[in-house]
Amino acid sequence: MIPAISLFVIVSLSALITRVAAIALAHTGLSTEVARFQARSAYTGTGFTTSETEKIMNFPVRRKIIHSLMLIGNAGIVTTMSTLILTFVLPNSTSNLLWGLFIIIVGMAIIWWAVQSPWVDKYLSKVIGKALKKYTSIEVKDYASILHLAEDYRITELRVDEDSWLTNKSLNQLALRKEGIIVLGIKRKDGQYLGSPNGSSLVKTGDLLTMYGKEEVFLNLNQRKRNLVGELEHQEQMRKEANN
């Protein structure tokens, strides 16, 4: 039974650590989804890509968070596996095995509730935000709150394909603001970046657009093709936005 309790404590600490790290990363400007993925990837040692690594390496606070997660994760995974073996491979009796299973099942349920709890997330966000401001020299903002990334509002990236409705048009021609979308930046295929582009900025094939707006519009825009149907979808989205 002791190994089962130990396993519950270890998994609880692991979940808490990754949750704290994810909130800390979100406070540095990453979206909540990306922050959680980065935290879990660092803790388990998997999942990074080159572009995501650059986002971490170019920000000192993020580097410290990820580095700490990697160190803790290496020790935590090994300890968890060892405790799991002790729980199921070397039980003293059947009753101990059953108690161990019970503790693990109940413990996992409690951990799952805590991970999904908005109250826990809200409380940790406040504590971590204060800690980052107090113990780091870099100004950290909660960009999710500043940009109101809630109620279906998102920041997303969209790669412009050759047959996309967006390609070879200026932002004025696209009139995305009338659909409720703001283009924050355009990254060209050659690496050039246009921050806060103006209406005359041309969208080209291969561009990576950074945009702010409603998720449902992004989904429609991502599938919109350069034809009459695509233009009709644009007109429909503008009508919906005008009626809101």
PDB file of C-alpha atoms in Angstrom:
ATOM      1  CA  MET A   1       0.000   0.000   0.000  1.00  0.00           C
ATOM      2  CA  ILE A   2       2.893   2.366   0.715  1.00  0.00           C
ATOM      3  CA  PRO A   3       4.148   2.174  -2.905  1.00  0.00           C
ATOM      4  CA  ALA A   4       0.606   3.008  -4.136  1.00  0.00           C
ATOM      5  CA  ILE A   5       0.442   6.062  -1.868  1.00  0.00           C
ATOM      6  CA  SER A   6       3.907   7.063  -3.020  1.00  0.00           C
ATOM      7  CA  LEU A   7       2.802   6.729  -6.635  1.00  0.00           C
ATOM      8  CA  PHE A   8      -0.235   8.935  -5.972  1.00  0.00           C
ATOM      9  CA  VAL A   9       1.971  11.595  -4.368  1.00  0.00           C
ATOM     10  CA  ILE A  10       4.494  11.486  -7.231  1.00  0.00           C
ATOM     11  CA  VAL A  11       1.828  11.747  -9.946  1.00  0.00           C
ATOM     12  CA  SER A  12       0.115  14.563  -8.019  1.00  0.00           C
ATOM     13  CA  LEU A  13       3.354  16.495  -7.806  1.00  0.00           C
ATOM     14  CA  SER A  14       4.038  15.868 -11.502  1.00  0.00           C
ATOM     15  CA  ALA A  15       0.596  17.184 -12.483  1.00  0.00           C
ATOM     16  CA  LEU A  16       1.021  20.193 -10.214  1.00  0.00           C
ATOM     17  CA  ILE A  17       4.487  20.965 -11.560  1.00  0.00           C
ATOM     18  CA  THR A  18       3.400  20.831 -15.207  1.00  0.00           C
ATOM     19  CA  ARG A  19       0.304  22.913 -14.402  1.00  0.00           C
ATOM     20  CA  VAL A  20       2.395  25.557 -12.672  1.00  0.00           C
ATOM     21  CA  ALA A  21       4.875  25.593 -15.569  1.00  0.00           C
ATOM     22  CA  ALA A  22       2.078  25.858 -18.160  1.00  0.00           C
ATOM     23  CA  ILE A  23       0.546  28.854 -16.390  1.00  0.00           C
ATOM     24  CA  ALA A  24       3.979  30.450 -16.041  1.00  0.00           C
ATOM     25  CA  LEU A  25       4.628  30.000 -19.775  1.00  0.00           C
ATOM     26  CA  ALA A  26       1.200  31.454 -20.585  1.00  0.00           C
ATOM     27  CA  HIS A  27       2.125  34.522 -18.546  1.00  0.00           C
ATOM     28  CA  THR A  28       5.123  35.049 -20.846  1.00  0.00           C
ATOM     29  CA  GLY A  29       2.842  35.450 -23.866  1.00  0.00           C
ATOM     30  CA  LEU A  30       2.261  31.903 -25.126  1.00  0.00           C
ATOM     31  CA  SER A  31      -1.313  30.801 -25.721  1.00  0.00           C
ATOM     32  CA  THR A  32      -2.792  28.476 -23.096  1.00  0.00           C
ATOM     33  CA  GLU A  33      -2.816  25.504 -25.492  1.00  0.00           C
ATOM     34  CA  VAL A  34       0.786  26.009 -26.592  1.00  0.00           C
ATOM     35  CA  ALA A  35       1.937  26.604 -23.000  1.00  0.00           C
ATOM     36  CA  ARG A  36       0.390  23.343 -21.800  1.00  0.00           C
ATOM     37  CA  PHE A  37       1.902  21.420 -24.714  1.00  0.00           C
ATOM     38  CA  GLN A  38       5.335  22.921 -24.113  1.00  0.00           C
ATOM     39  CA  ALA A  39       5.192  22.140 -20.392  1.00  0.00           C
ATOM     40  CA  ARG A  40       4.183  18.523 -20.940  1.00  0.00           C
ATOM     41  CA  SER A  41       6.735  18.123 -23.719  1.00  0.00           C
ATOM     42  CA  ALA A  42       9.550  19.441 -21.540  1.00  0.00           C
ATOM     43  CA  TYR A  43       8.541  17.291 -18.572  1.00  0.00           C
ATOM     44  CA  THR A  44       8.418  14.096 -20.673  1.00  0.00           C
ATOM     45  CA  GLY A  45      11.272  15.082 -22.985  1.00  0.00           C
ATOM     46  CA  THR A  46       9.234  14.791 -26.207  1.00  0.00           C
ATOM     47  CA  GLY A  47       7.246  16.851 -28.681  1.00  0.00           C
ATOM     48  CA  PHE A  48       9.423  19.862 -29.507  1.00  0.00           C
ATOM     49  CA  THR A  49       9.886  21.238 -33.029  1.00  0.00           C
ATOM     50  CA  THR A  50      12.491  23.707 -34.295  1.00  0.00           C
ATOM     51  CA  SER A  51      10.094  26.670 -34.407  1.00  0.00           C
ATOM     52  CA  GLU A  52       8.802  25.928 -30.902  1.00  0.00           C
ATOM     53  CA  THR A  53      12.354  25.630 -29.590  1.00  0.00           C
ATOM     54  CA  GLU A  54      13.125  29.091 -30.962  1.00  0.00           C
ATOM     55  CA  LYS A  55      10.154  30.538 -29.062  1.00  0.00           C
ATOM     56  CA  ILE A  56      11.649  29.146 -25.872  1.00  0.00           C
ATOM     57  CA  MET A  57      15.328  29.960 -26.473  1.00  0.00           C
ATOM     58  CA  ASN A  58      14.645  33.602 -27.377  1.00  0.00           C
ATOM     59  CA  PHE A  59      12.932  34.294 -24.039  1.00  0.00           C
ATOM     60  CA  PRO A  60      15.056  33.987 -20.820  1.00  0.00           C
ATOM     61  CA  VAL A  61      12.102  33.316 -18.498  1.00  0.00           C
ATOM     62  CA  ARG A  62      10.803  30.537 -20.744  1.00  0.00           C
ATOM     63  CA  ARG A  63      14.282  28.980 -20.899  1.00  0.00           C
ATOM     64  CA  LYS A  64      14.457  28.802 -17.113  1.00  0.00           C
ATOM     65  CA  ILE A  65      11.000  27.246 -16.852  1.00  0.00           C
ATOM     66  CA  ILE A  66      11.694  24.603 -19.515  1.00  0.00           C
ATOM     67  CA  HIS A  67      15.156  23.806 -18.141  1.00  0.00           C
ATOM     68  CA  SER A  68      13.731  23.209 -14.668  1.00  0.00           C
ATOM     69  CA  LEU A  69      10.955  21.027 -16.077  1.00  0.00           C
ATOM     70  CA  MET A  70      13.426  18.851 -17.961  1.00  0.00           C
ATOM     71  CA  LEU A  71      15.513  18.252 -14.838  1.00  0.00           C
ATOM     72  CA  ILE A  72      12.496  17.484 -12.661  1.00  0.00           C
ATOM     73  CA  GLY A  73      10.891  15.348 -15.372  1.00  0.00           C
ATOM     74  CA  ASN A  74      13.881  13.041 -15.714  1.00  0.00           C
ATOM     75  CA  ALA A  75      13.816  12.279 -11.998  1.00  0.00           C
ATOM     76  CA  GLY A  76      10.018  12.115 -11.781  1.00  0.00           C
ATOM     77  CA  ILE A  77       9.485   9.623 -14.602  1.00  0.00           C
ATOM     78  CA  VAL A  78      12.122   7.232 -13.273  1.00  0.00           C
ATOM     79  CA  THR A  79      10.676   7.440  -9.764  1.00  0.00           C
ATOM     80  CA  THR A  80       7.127   6.867 -11.041  1.00  0.00           C
ATOM     81  CA  MET A  81       8.113   3.746 -12.980  1.00  0.00           C
ATOM     82  CA  SER A  82      10.011   2.331 -10.015  1.00  0.00           C
ATOM     83  CA  THR A  83       7.083   2.920  -7.672  1.00  0.00           C
ATOM     84  CA  LEU A  84       4.647   1.403 -10.165  1.00  0.00           C
ATOM     85  CA  ILE A  85       6.742  -1.768 -10.305  1.00  0.00           C
ATOM     86  CA  LEU A  86       6.796  -1.991  -6.523  1.00  0.00           C
ATOM     87  CA  THR A  87       3.017  -1.532  -6.407  1.00  0.00           C
ATOM     88  CA  PHE A  88       2.056  -4.331  -8.789  1.00  0.00           C
ATOM     89  CA  VAL A  89       5.023  -6.667  -9.068  1.00  0.00           C
ATOM     90  CA  LEU A  90       5.913  -7.048  -5.411  1.00  0.00           C
ATOM     91  CA  PRO A  91       2.653  -6.955  -3.394  1.00  0.00           C
ATOM     92  CA  ASN A  92       2.745  -8.598   0.045  1.00  0.00           C
ATOM     93  CA  SER A  93      -0.812  -9.934  -0.303  1.00  0.00           C
ATOM     94  CA  THR A  94      -3.949  -9.743  -2.383  1.00  0.00           C
ATOM     95  CA  SER A  95      -5.495  -7.217   0.018  1.00  0.00           C
ATOM     96  CA  ASN A  96      -2.483  -4.939  -0.353  1.00  0.00           C
ATOM     97  CA  LEU A  97      -2.762  -5.189  -4.113  1.00  0.00           C
ATOM     98  CA  LEU A  98      -6.476  -4.291  -4.010  1.00  0.00           C
ATOM     99  CA  TRP A  99      -5.849  -1.380  -1.651  1.00  0.00           C
ATOM    100  CA  GLY A 100      -3.085  -0.205  -3.945  1.00  0.00           C
ATOM    101  CA  LEU A 101      -5.441  -0.288  -6.950  1.00  0.00           C
ATOM    102  CA  PHE A 102      -8.105   1.584  -4.983  1.00  0.00           C
ATOM    103  CA  ILE A 103      -5.693   4.316  -3.923  1.00  0.00           C
ATOM    104  CA  ILE A 104      -4.418   4.739  -7.475  1.00  0.00           C
ATOM    105  CA  ILE A 105      -7.924   4.926  -8.999  1.00  0.00           C
ATOM    106  CA  VAL A 106      -9.218   7.409  -6.423  1.00  0.00           C
ATOM    107  CA  GLY A 107      -5.989   9.390  -6.606  1.00  0.00           C
ATOM    108  CA  MET A 108      -6.134   9.643 -10.402  1.00  0.00           C
ATOM    109  CA  ALA A 109      -9.742  10.850 -10.184  1.00  0.00           C
ATOM    110  CA  ILE A 110      -8.741  13.581  -7.727  1.00  0.00           C
ATOM    111  CA  ILE A 111      -5.799  14.627  -9.899  1.00  0.00           C
ATOM    112  CA  TRP A 112      -8.017  14.736 -12.993  1.00  0.00           C
ATOM    113  CA  TRP A 113     -10.499  16.990 -11.193  1.00  0.00           C
ATOM    114  CA  ALA A 114      -7.725  19.319 -10.036  1.00  0.00           C
ATOM    115  CA  VAL A 115      -6.221  19.545 -13.533  1.00  0.00           C
ATOM    116  CA  GLN A 116      -9.610  20.481 -15.023  1.00  0.00           C
ATOM    117  CA  SER A 117     -10.649  22.842 -12.227  1.00  0.00           C
ATOM    118  CA  PRO A 118     -11.016  26.512 -13.296  1.00  0.00           C
ATOM    119  CA  TRP A 119     -10.752  27.543  -9.635  1.00  0.00           C
ATOM    120  CA  VAL A 120      -7.334  25.918  -9.309  1.00  0.00           C
ATOM    121  CA  ASP A 121      -6.239  27.509 -12.579  1.00  0.00           C
ATOM    122  CA  LYS A 122      -7.400  30.969 -11.475  1.00  0.00           C
ATOM    123  CA  TYR A 123      -5.671  30.706  -8.099  1.00  0.00           C
ATOM    124  CA  LEU A 124      -2.380  29.431  -9.558  1.00  0.00           C
ATOM    125  CA  SER A 125      -2.417  32.110 -12.260  1.00  0.00           C
ATOM    126  CA  LYS A 126      -2.520  34.856  -9.624  1.00  0.00           C
ATOM    127  CA  VAL A 127       0.234  33.293  -7.500  1.00  0.00           C
ATOM    128  CA  ILE A 128       2.548  32.563 -10.438  1.00  0.00           C
ATOM    129  CA  GLY A 129       1.969  35.975 -12.009  1.00  0.00           C
ATOM    130  CA  LYS A 130       3.060  37.685  -8.802  1.00  0.00           C
ATOM    131  CA  ALA A 131       6.088  35.392  -8.494  1.00  0.00           C
ATOM    132  CA  LEU A 132       7.226  36.091 -12.059  1.00  0.00           C
ATOM    133  CA  LYS A 133       6.949  39.837 -11.570  1.00  0.00           C
ATOM    134  CA  LYS A 134       8.818  39.661  -8.264  1.00  0.00           C
ATOM    135  CA  TYR A 135      11.645  37.260  -9.130  1.00  0.00           C
ATOM    136  CA  THR A 136      12.347  37.995 -12.821  1.00  0.00           C
ATOM    137  CA  SER A 137      13.771  41.124 -14.420  1.00  0.00           C
ATOM    138  CA  ILE A 138      11.623  40.792 -17.551  1.00  0.00           C
ATOM    139  CA  GLU A 139       8.173  42.349 -17.648  1.00  0.00           C
ATOM    140  CA  VAL A 140       5.684  39.509 -17.981  1.00  0.00           C
ATOM    141  CA  LYS A 141       2.129  40.066 -19.137  1.00  0.00           C
ATOM    142  CA  ASP A 142      -0.862  37.749 -19.227  1.00  0.00           C
ATOM    143  CA  TYR A 143      -1.562  38.230 -22.921  1.00  0.00           C
ATOM    144  CA  ALA A 144      -4.535  35.868 -22.826  1.00  0.00           C
ATOM    145  CA  SER A 145      -6.331  38.300 -20.508  1.00  0.00           C
ATOM    146  CA  ILE A 146      -5.169  41.419 -22.359  1.00  0.00           C
ATOM    147  CA  LEU A 147      -6.462  40.116 -25.702  1.00  0.00           C
ATOM    148  CA  HIS A 148      -9.580  38.537 -24.141  1.00  0.00           C
ATOM    149  CA  LEU A 149      -8.748  35.077 -25.445  1.00  0.00           C
ATOM    150  CA  ALA A 150     -12.048  33.663 -24.288  1.00  0.00           C
ATOM    151  CA  GLU A 151     -15.568  33.183 -25.612  1.00  0.00           C
ATOM    152  CA  ASP A 152     -14.228  31.791 -28.909  1.00  0.00           C
ATOM    153  CA  TYR A 153     -11.669  34.581 -29.453  1.00  0.00           C
ATOM    154  CA  ARG A 154      -8.253  33.238 -30.431  1.00  0.00           C
ATOM    155  CA  ILE A 155      -4.867  34.141 -31.854  1.00  0.00           C
ATOM    156  CA  THR A 156      -3.902  31.726 -34.565  1.00  0.00           C
ATOM    157  CA  GLU A 157      -1.541  31.248 -37.508  1.00  0.00           C
ATOM    158  CA  LEU A 158      -2.650  30.332 -41.014  1.00  0.00           C
ATOM    159  CA  ARG A 159      -0.436  29.232 -43.888  1.00  0.00           C
ATOM    160  CA  VAL A 160      -1.640  30.609 -47.238  1.00  0.00           C
ATOM    161  CA  ASP A 161      -1.869  27.863 -49.878  1.00  0.00           C
ATOM    162  CA  GLU A 162      -1.729  28.396 -53.619  1.00  0.00           C
ATOM    163  CA  ASP A 163      -5.480  27.849 -54.032  1.00  0.00           C
ATOM    164  CA  SER A 164      -6.458  29.806 -50.917  1.00  0.00           C
ATOM    165  CA  TRP A 165      -9.005  32.610 -51.205  1.00  0.00           C
ATOM    166  CA  LEU A 166      -6.470  34.854 -49.453  1.00  0.00           C
ATOM    167  CA  THR A 167      -3.592  34.580 -51.920  1.00  0.00           C
ATOM    168  CA  ASN A 168      -2.452  37.507 -54.096  1.00  0.00           C
ATOM    169  CA  LYS A 169      -4.803  40.021 -52.469  1.00  0.00           C
ATOM    170  CA  SER A 170      -4.123  43.078 -50.351  1.00  0.00           C
ATOM    171  CA  LEU A 171      -5.576  43.326 -46.862  1.00  0.00           C
ATOM    172  CA  ASN A 172      -7.881  46.072 -48.125  1.00  0.00           C
ATOM    173  CA  GLN A 173      -9.229  43.725 -50.794  1.00  0.00           C
ATOM    174  CA  LEU A 174      -9.692  40.918 -48.301  1.00  0.00           C
ATOM    175  CA  ALA A 175     -11.600  43.145 -45.857  1.00  0.00           C
ATOM    176  CA  LEU A 176     -10.992  40.659 -43.067  1.00  0.00           C
ATOM    177  CA  ARG A 177     -11.838  43.261 -40.423  1.00  0.00           C
ATOM    178  CA  LYS A 178     -15.426  43.156 -41.673  1.00  0.00           C
ATOM    179  CA  GLU A 179     -15.408  39.450 -40.779  1.00  0.00           C
ATOM    180  CA  GLY A 180     -14.075  40.253 -37.307  1.00  0.00           C
ATOM    181  CA  ILE A 181     -10.466  39.244 -38.022  1.00  0.00           C
ATOM    182  CA  ILE A 182      -7.415  41.417 -37.412  1.00  0.00           C
ATOM    183  CA  VAL A 183      -4.130  40.496 -39.120  1.00  0.00           C
ATOM    184  CA  LEU A 184      -1.366  41.090 -36.575  1.00  0.00           C
ATOM    185  CA  GLY A 185       1.571  40.034 -38.733  1.00  0.00           C
ATOM    186  CA  ILE A 186       2.699  38.422 -41.975  1.00  0.00           C
ATOM    187  CA  LYS A 187       5.757  36.173 -42.206  1.00  0.00           C
ATOM    188  CA  ARG A 188       7.057  35.698 -45.756  1.00  0.00           C
ATOM    189  CA  LYS A 189       8.577  32.494 -47.089  1.00  0.00           C
ATOM    190  CA  ASP A 190      12.008  34.131 -47.058  1.00  0.00           C
ATOM    191  CA  GLY A 191      11.682  34.852 -43.317  1.00  0.00           C
ATOM    192  CA  GLN A 192      10.794  38.549 -43.608  1.00  0.00           C
ATOM    193  CA  TYR A 193       8.204  39.603 -41.039  1.00  0.00           C
ATOM    194  CA  LEU A 194       5.685  42.425 -41.417  1.00  0.00           C
ATOM    195  CA  GLY A 195       4.386  43.476 -38.024  1.00  0.00           C
ATOM    196  CA  SER A 196       1.052  45.309 -37.887  1.00  0.00           C
ATOM    197  CA  PRO A 197       0.666  45.296 -41.707  1.00  0.00           C
ATOM    198  CA  ASN A 198      -1.343  48.084 -43.370  1.00  0.00           C
ATOM    199  CA  GLY A 199      -4.175  47.788 -45.870  1.00  0.00           C
ATOM    200  CA  SER A 200      -1.877  47.810 -48.900  1.00  0.00           C
ATOM    201  CA  SER A 201       0.132  44.803 -47.658  1.00  0.00           C
ATOM    202  CA  LEU A 202      -0.172  41.941 -50.148  1.00  0.00           C
ATOM    203  CA  VAL A 203      -0.854  38.378 -48.992  1.00  0.00           C
ATOM    204  CA  LYS A 204       1.198  35.895 -51.033  1.00  0.00           C
ATOM    205  CA  THR A 205       1.282  32.133 -51.418  1.00  0.00           C
ATOM    206  CA  GLY A 206       3.361  30.609 -48.627  1.00  0.00           C
ATOM    207  CA  ASP A 207       2.832  33.503 -46.206  1.00  0.00           C
ATOM    208  CA  LEU A 208       2.156  32.706 -42.558  1.00  0.00           C
ATOM    209  CA  LEU A 209      -0.519  35.029 -41.173  1.00  0.00           C
ATOM    210  CA  THR A 210      -0.868  35.755 -37.456  1.00  0.00           C
ATOM    211  CA  MET A 211      -4.485  36.715 -36.790  1.00  0.00           C
ATOM    212  CA  TYR A 212      -6.848  37.594 -33.947  1.00  0.00           C
ATOM    213  CA  GLY A 213     -10.564  36.883 -34.033  1.00  0.00           C
ATOM    214  CA  LYS A 214     -13.266  34.259 -33.552  1.00  0.00           C
ATOM    215  CA  GLU A 215     -12.399  30.591 -33.937  1.00  0.00           C
ATOM    216  CA  GLU A 216     -15.382  29.788 -36.174  1.00  0.00           C
ATOM    217  CA  VAL A 217     -14.258  32.401 -38.703  1.00  0.00           C
ATOM    218  CA  PHE A 218     -10.722  30.986 -38.716  1.00  0.00           C
ATOM    219  CA  LEU A 219     -12.072  27.517 -39.516  1.00  0.00           C
ATOM    220  CA  ASN A 220     -14.075  28.889 -42.427  1.00  0.00           C
ATOM    221  CA  LEU A 221     -11.166  30.982 -43.669  1.00  0.00           C
ATOM    222  CA  ASN A 222      -8.770  28.045 -43.535  1.00  0.00           C
ATOM    223  CA  GLN A 223     -10.995  26.040 -45.902  1.00  0.00           C
ATOM    224  CA  ARG A 224     -12.020  28.894 -48.201  1.00  0.00           C
ATOM    225  CA  LYS A 225     -10.876  28.439 -51.790  1.00  0.00           C
ATOM    226  CA  ARG A 226     -10.160  30.965 -54.540  1.00  0.00           C
ATOM    227  CA  ASN A 227     -13.432  30.655 -56.415  1.00  0.00           C
ATOM    228  CA  LEU A 228     -17.014  31.933 -56.441  1.00  0.00           C
ATOM    229  CA  VAL A 229     -17.933  29.774 -53.447  1.00  0.00           C
ATOM    230  CA  GLY A 230     -15.095  31.328 -51.463  1.00  0.00           C
ATOM    231  CA  GLU A 231     -16.305  34.826 -52.299  1.00  0.00           C
ATOM    232  CA  LEU A 232     -19.855  33.956 -51.262  1.00  0.00           C
ATOM    233  CA  GLU A 233     -18.569  32.600 -47.951  1.00  0.00           C
ATOM    234  CA  HIS A 234     -16.734  35.904 -47.426  1.00  0.00           C
ATOM    235  CA  GLN A 235     -19.932  37.861 -48.047  1.00  0.00           C
ATOM    236  CA  GLU A 236     -21.855  35.615 -45.650  1.00  0.00           C
ATOM    237  CA  GLN A 237     -19.304  36.043 -42.869  1.00  0.00           C
ATOM    238  CA  MET A 238     -19.409  39.827 -43.295  1.00  0.00           C
ATOM    239  CA  ARG A 239     -23.199  39.780 -42.978  1.00  0.00           C
ATOM    240  CA  LYS A 240     -22.970  37.688 -39.784  1.00  0.00           C
ATOM    241  CA  GLU A 241     -20.428  40.058 -38.264  1.00  0.00           C
ATOM    242  CA  ALA A 242     -22.518  43.113 -39.171  1.00  0.00           C
ATOM    243  CA  ASN A 243     -25.551  41.599 -37.437  1.00  0.00           C
ATOM    244  CA  ASN A 244     -23.660  40.860 -34.194  1.00  0.00           C
TER     245      ASN A 244
END
